[in-house]
mmCIF file of C-alpha atoms in Angstrom:
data_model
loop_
_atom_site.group_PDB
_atom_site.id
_atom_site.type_symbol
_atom_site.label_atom_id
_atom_site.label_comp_id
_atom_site.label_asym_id
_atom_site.label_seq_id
_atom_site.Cartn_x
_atom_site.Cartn_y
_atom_site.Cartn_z
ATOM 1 C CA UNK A 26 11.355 25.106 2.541
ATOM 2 C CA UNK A 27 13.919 23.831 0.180
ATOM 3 C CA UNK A 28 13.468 22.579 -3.144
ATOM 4 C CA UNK A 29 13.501 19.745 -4.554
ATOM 5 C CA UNK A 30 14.826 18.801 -8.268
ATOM 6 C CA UNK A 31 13.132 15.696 -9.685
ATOM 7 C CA UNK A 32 12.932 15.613 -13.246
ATOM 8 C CA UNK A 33 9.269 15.412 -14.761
ATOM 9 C CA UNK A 34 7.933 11.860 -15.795
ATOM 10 C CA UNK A 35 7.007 11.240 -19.353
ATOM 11 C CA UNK A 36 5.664 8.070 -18.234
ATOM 12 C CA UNK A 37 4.974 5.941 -15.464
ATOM 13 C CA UNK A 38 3.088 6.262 -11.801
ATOM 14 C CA UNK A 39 3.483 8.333 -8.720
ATOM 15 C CA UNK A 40 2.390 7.498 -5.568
ATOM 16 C CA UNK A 41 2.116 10.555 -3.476
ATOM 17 C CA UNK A 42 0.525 11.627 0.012
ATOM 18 C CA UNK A 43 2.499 8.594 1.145
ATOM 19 C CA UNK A 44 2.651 9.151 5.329
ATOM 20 C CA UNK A 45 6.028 10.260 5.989
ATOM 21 C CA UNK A 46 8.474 6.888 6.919
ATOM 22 C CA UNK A 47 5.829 4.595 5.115
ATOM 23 C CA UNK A 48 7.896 5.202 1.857
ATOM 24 C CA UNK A 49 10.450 2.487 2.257
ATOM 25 C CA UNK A 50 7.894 0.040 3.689
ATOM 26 C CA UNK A 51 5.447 0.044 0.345
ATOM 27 C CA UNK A 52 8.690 -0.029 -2.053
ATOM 28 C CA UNK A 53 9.897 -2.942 -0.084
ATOM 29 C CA UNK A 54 6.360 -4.455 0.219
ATOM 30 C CA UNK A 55 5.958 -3.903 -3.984
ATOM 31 C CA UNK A 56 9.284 -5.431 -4.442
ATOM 32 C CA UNK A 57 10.254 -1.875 -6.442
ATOM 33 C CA UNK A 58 13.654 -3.106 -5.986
ATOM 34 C CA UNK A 59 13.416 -5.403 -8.566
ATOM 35 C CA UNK A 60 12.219 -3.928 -11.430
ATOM 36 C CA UNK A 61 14.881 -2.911 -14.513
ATOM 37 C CA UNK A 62 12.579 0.599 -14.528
ATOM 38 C CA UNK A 63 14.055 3.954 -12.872
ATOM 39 C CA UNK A 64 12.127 3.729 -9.308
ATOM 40 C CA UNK A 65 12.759 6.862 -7.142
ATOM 41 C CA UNK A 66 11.609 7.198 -3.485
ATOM 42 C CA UNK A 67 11.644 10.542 -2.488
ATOM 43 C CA UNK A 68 11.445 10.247 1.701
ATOM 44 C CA UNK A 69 10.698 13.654 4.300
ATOM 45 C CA UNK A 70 9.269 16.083 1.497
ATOM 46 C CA UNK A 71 8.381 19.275 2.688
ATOM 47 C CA UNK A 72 4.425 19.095 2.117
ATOM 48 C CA UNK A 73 1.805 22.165 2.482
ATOM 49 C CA UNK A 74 -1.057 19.360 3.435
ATOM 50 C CA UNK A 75 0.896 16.823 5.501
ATOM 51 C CA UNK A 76 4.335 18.396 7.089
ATOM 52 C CA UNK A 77 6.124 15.893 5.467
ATOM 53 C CA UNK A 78 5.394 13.026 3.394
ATOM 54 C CA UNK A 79 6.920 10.057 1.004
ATOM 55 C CA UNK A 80 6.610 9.865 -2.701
ATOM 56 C CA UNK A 81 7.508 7.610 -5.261
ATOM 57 C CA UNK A 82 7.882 7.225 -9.079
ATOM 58 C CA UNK A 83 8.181 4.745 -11.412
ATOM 59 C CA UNK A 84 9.037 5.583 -14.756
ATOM 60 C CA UNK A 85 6.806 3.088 -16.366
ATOM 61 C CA UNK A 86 3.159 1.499 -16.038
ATOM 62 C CA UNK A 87 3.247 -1.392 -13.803
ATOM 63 C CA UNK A 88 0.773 -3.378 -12.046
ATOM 64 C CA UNK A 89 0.610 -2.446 -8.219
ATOM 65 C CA UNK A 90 -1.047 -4.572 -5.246
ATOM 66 C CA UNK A 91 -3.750 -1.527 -4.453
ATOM 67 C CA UNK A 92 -4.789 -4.212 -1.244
ATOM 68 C CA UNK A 93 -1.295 -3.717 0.002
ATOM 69 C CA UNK A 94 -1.056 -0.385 -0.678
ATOM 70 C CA UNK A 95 -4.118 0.577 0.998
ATOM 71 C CA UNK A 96 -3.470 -1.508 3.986
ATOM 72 C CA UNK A 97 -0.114 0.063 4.608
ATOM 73 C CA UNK A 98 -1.357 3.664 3.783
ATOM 74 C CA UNK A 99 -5.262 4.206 2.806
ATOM 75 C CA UNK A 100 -4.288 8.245 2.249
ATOM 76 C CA UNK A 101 -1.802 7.896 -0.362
ATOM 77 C CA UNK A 102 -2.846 8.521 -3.974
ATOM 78 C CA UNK A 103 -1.383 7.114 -7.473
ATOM 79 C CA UNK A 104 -1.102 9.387 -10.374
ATOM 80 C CA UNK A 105 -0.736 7.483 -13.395
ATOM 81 C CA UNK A 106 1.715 9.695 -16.173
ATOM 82 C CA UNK A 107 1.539 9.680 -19.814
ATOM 83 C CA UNK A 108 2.977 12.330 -21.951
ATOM 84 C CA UNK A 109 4.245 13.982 -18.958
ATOM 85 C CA UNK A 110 0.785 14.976 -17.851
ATOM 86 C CA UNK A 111 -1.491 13.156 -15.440
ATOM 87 C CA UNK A 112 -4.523 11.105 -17.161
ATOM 88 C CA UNK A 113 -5.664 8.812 -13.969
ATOM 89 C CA UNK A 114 -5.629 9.429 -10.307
ATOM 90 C CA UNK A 115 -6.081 6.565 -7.858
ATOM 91 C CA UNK A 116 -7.510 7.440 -4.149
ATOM 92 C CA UNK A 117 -6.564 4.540 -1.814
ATOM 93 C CA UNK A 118 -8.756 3.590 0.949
ATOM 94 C CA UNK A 119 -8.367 0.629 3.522
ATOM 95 C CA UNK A 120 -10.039 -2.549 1.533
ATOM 96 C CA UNK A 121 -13.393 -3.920 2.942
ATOM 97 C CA UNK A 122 -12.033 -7.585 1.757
ATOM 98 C CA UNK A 123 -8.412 -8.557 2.000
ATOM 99 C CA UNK A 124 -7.622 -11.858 0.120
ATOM 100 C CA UNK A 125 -4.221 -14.042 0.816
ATOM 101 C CA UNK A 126 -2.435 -11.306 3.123
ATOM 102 C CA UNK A 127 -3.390 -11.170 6.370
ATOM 103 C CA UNK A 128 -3.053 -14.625 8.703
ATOM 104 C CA UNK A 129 -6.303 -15.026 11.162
ATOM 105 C CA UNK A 130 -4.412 -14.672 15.044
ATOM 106 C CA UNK A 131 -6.897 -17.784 16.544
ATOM 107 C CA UNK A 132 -4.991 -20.542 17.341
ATOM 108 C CA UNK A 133 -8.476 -22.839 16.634
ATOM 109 C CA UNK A 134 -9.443 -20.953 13.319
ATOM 110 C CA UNK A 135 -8.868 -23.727 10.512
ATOM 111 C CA UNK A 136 -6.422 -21.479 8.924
ATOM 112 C CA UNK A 137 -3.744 -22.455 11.726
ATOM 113 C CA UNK A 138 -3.612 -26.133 11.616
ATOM 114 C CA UNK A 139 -5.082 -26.786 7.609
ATOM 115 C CA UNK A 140 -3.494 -25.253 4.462
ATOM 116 C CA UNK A 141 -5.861 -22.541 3.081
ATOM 117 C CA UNK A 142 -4.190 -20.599 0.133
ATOM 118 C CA UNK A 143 -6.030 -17.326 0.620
ATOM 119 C CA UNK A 144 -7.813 -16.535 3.524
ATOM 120 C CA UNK A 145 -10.267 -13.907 3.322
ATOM 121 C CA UNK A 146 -10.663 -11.280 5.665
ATOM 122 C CA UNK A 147 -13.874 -8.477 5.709
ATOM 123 C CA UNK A 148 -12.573 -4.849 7.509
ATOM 124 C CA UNK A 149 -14.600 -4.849 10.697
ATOM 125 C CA UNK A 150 -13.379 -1.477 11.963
ATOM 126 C CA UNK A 151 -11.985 1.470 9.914
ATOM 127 C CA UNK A 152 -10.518 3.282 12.983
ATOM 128 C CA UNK A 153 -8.066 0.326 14.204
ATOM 129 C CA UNK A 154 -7.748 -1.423 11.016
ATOM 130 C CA UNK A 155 -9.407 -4.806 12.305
ATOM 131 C CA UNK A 156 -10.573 -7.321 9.736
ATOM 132 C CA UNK A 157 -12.976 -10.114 10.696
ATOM 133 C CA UNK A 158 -11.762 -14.031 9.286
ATOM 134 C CA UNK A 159 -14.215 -15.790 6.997
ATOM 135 C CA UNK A 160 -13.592 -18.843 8.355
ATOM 136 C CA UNK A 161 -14.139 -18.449 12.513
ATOM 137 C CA UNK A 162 -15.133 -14.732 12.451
ATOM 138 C CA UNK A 163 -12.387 -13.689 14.854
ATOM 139 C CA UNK A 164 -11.271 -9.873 14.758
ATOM 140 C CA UNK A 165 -7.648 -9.355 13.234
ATOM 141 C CA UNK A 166 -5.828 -5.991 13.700
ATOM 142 C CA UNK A 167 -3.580 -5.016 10.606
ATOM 143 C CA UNK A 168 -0.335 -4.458 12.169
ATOM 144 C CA UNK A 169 2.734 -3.535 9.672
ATOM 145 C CA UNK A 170 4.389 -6.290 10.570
ATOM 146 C CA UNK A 171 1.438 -9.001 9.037
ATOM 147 C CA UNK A 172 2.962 -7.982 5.754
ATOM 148 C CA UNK A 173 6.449 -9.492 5.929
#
């Protein structure tokens, strides 16, 4: 295994354990692009635990979508930095209620033909990531591709 050189953080977050390829999709999905802070995603690390994995750090405290992230990957972790030590870690897990993300796939749910702002969605199975709608009970599957 090679090393890798990545300074330390003084501040900020890390979100690590990130399934390897899955990197690019959260930092797109977060909009990491725009921020004026020094974002670095770190993609194929050599990892002990997972073969390879994705990581990336922010180098300041921000405000992250933990429904997103924990749709997209419910085995990554966030490690919030201060001082250059960790003071917080964050274990994801696939939400039991998703508000305003996913779209319910039933052409006669109300959600199709009537403006709701945030449909709500409760996780009917862990295993295939399928939500039920709140509005016609109808089983979604959380595909990455719901996410835009």
């Amino acid at each position: 295994m090679r090393m890798i050189n990545v300074s330390k953080l003084k501040k900020g977050l890390v979100i690590d354990h990130i399934a390897a390829g899955s990197g690019y999709r959260i930092f797109r999905q977060l909009k990491l692009d725009e921020l004026n802070d020094v974002v670095i995603l770190m993609r194929n690390v050599p990892s002990k635990k997972m073969g390879k994995k994705d990581v990336i750090k922010i180098e300041n405290h921000i405000n992250l979508d933990l429904e997103v992230l924990g749709l997209i990957d419910p085995h990554a972790t966030i490690n919030v930095i201060d001082n250059g030590n960790r003071t917080k870690k964050i274990r994801l897990a696939l939400p039991k209620r998703v508000e305003g993300i996913l779209k319910c796939k039933n052409p006669r749910c109300i959600t199709q033909y009537e403006k709701v702002d945030a449909p709500v969605f409760y996780l009917a199975n862990e295993e295939n990531k399928t939500y039920r709608c709140s509005y016609c009970d109808s089983p979604t599957q959380f595909v990455e591709g719901d996410l835009g």
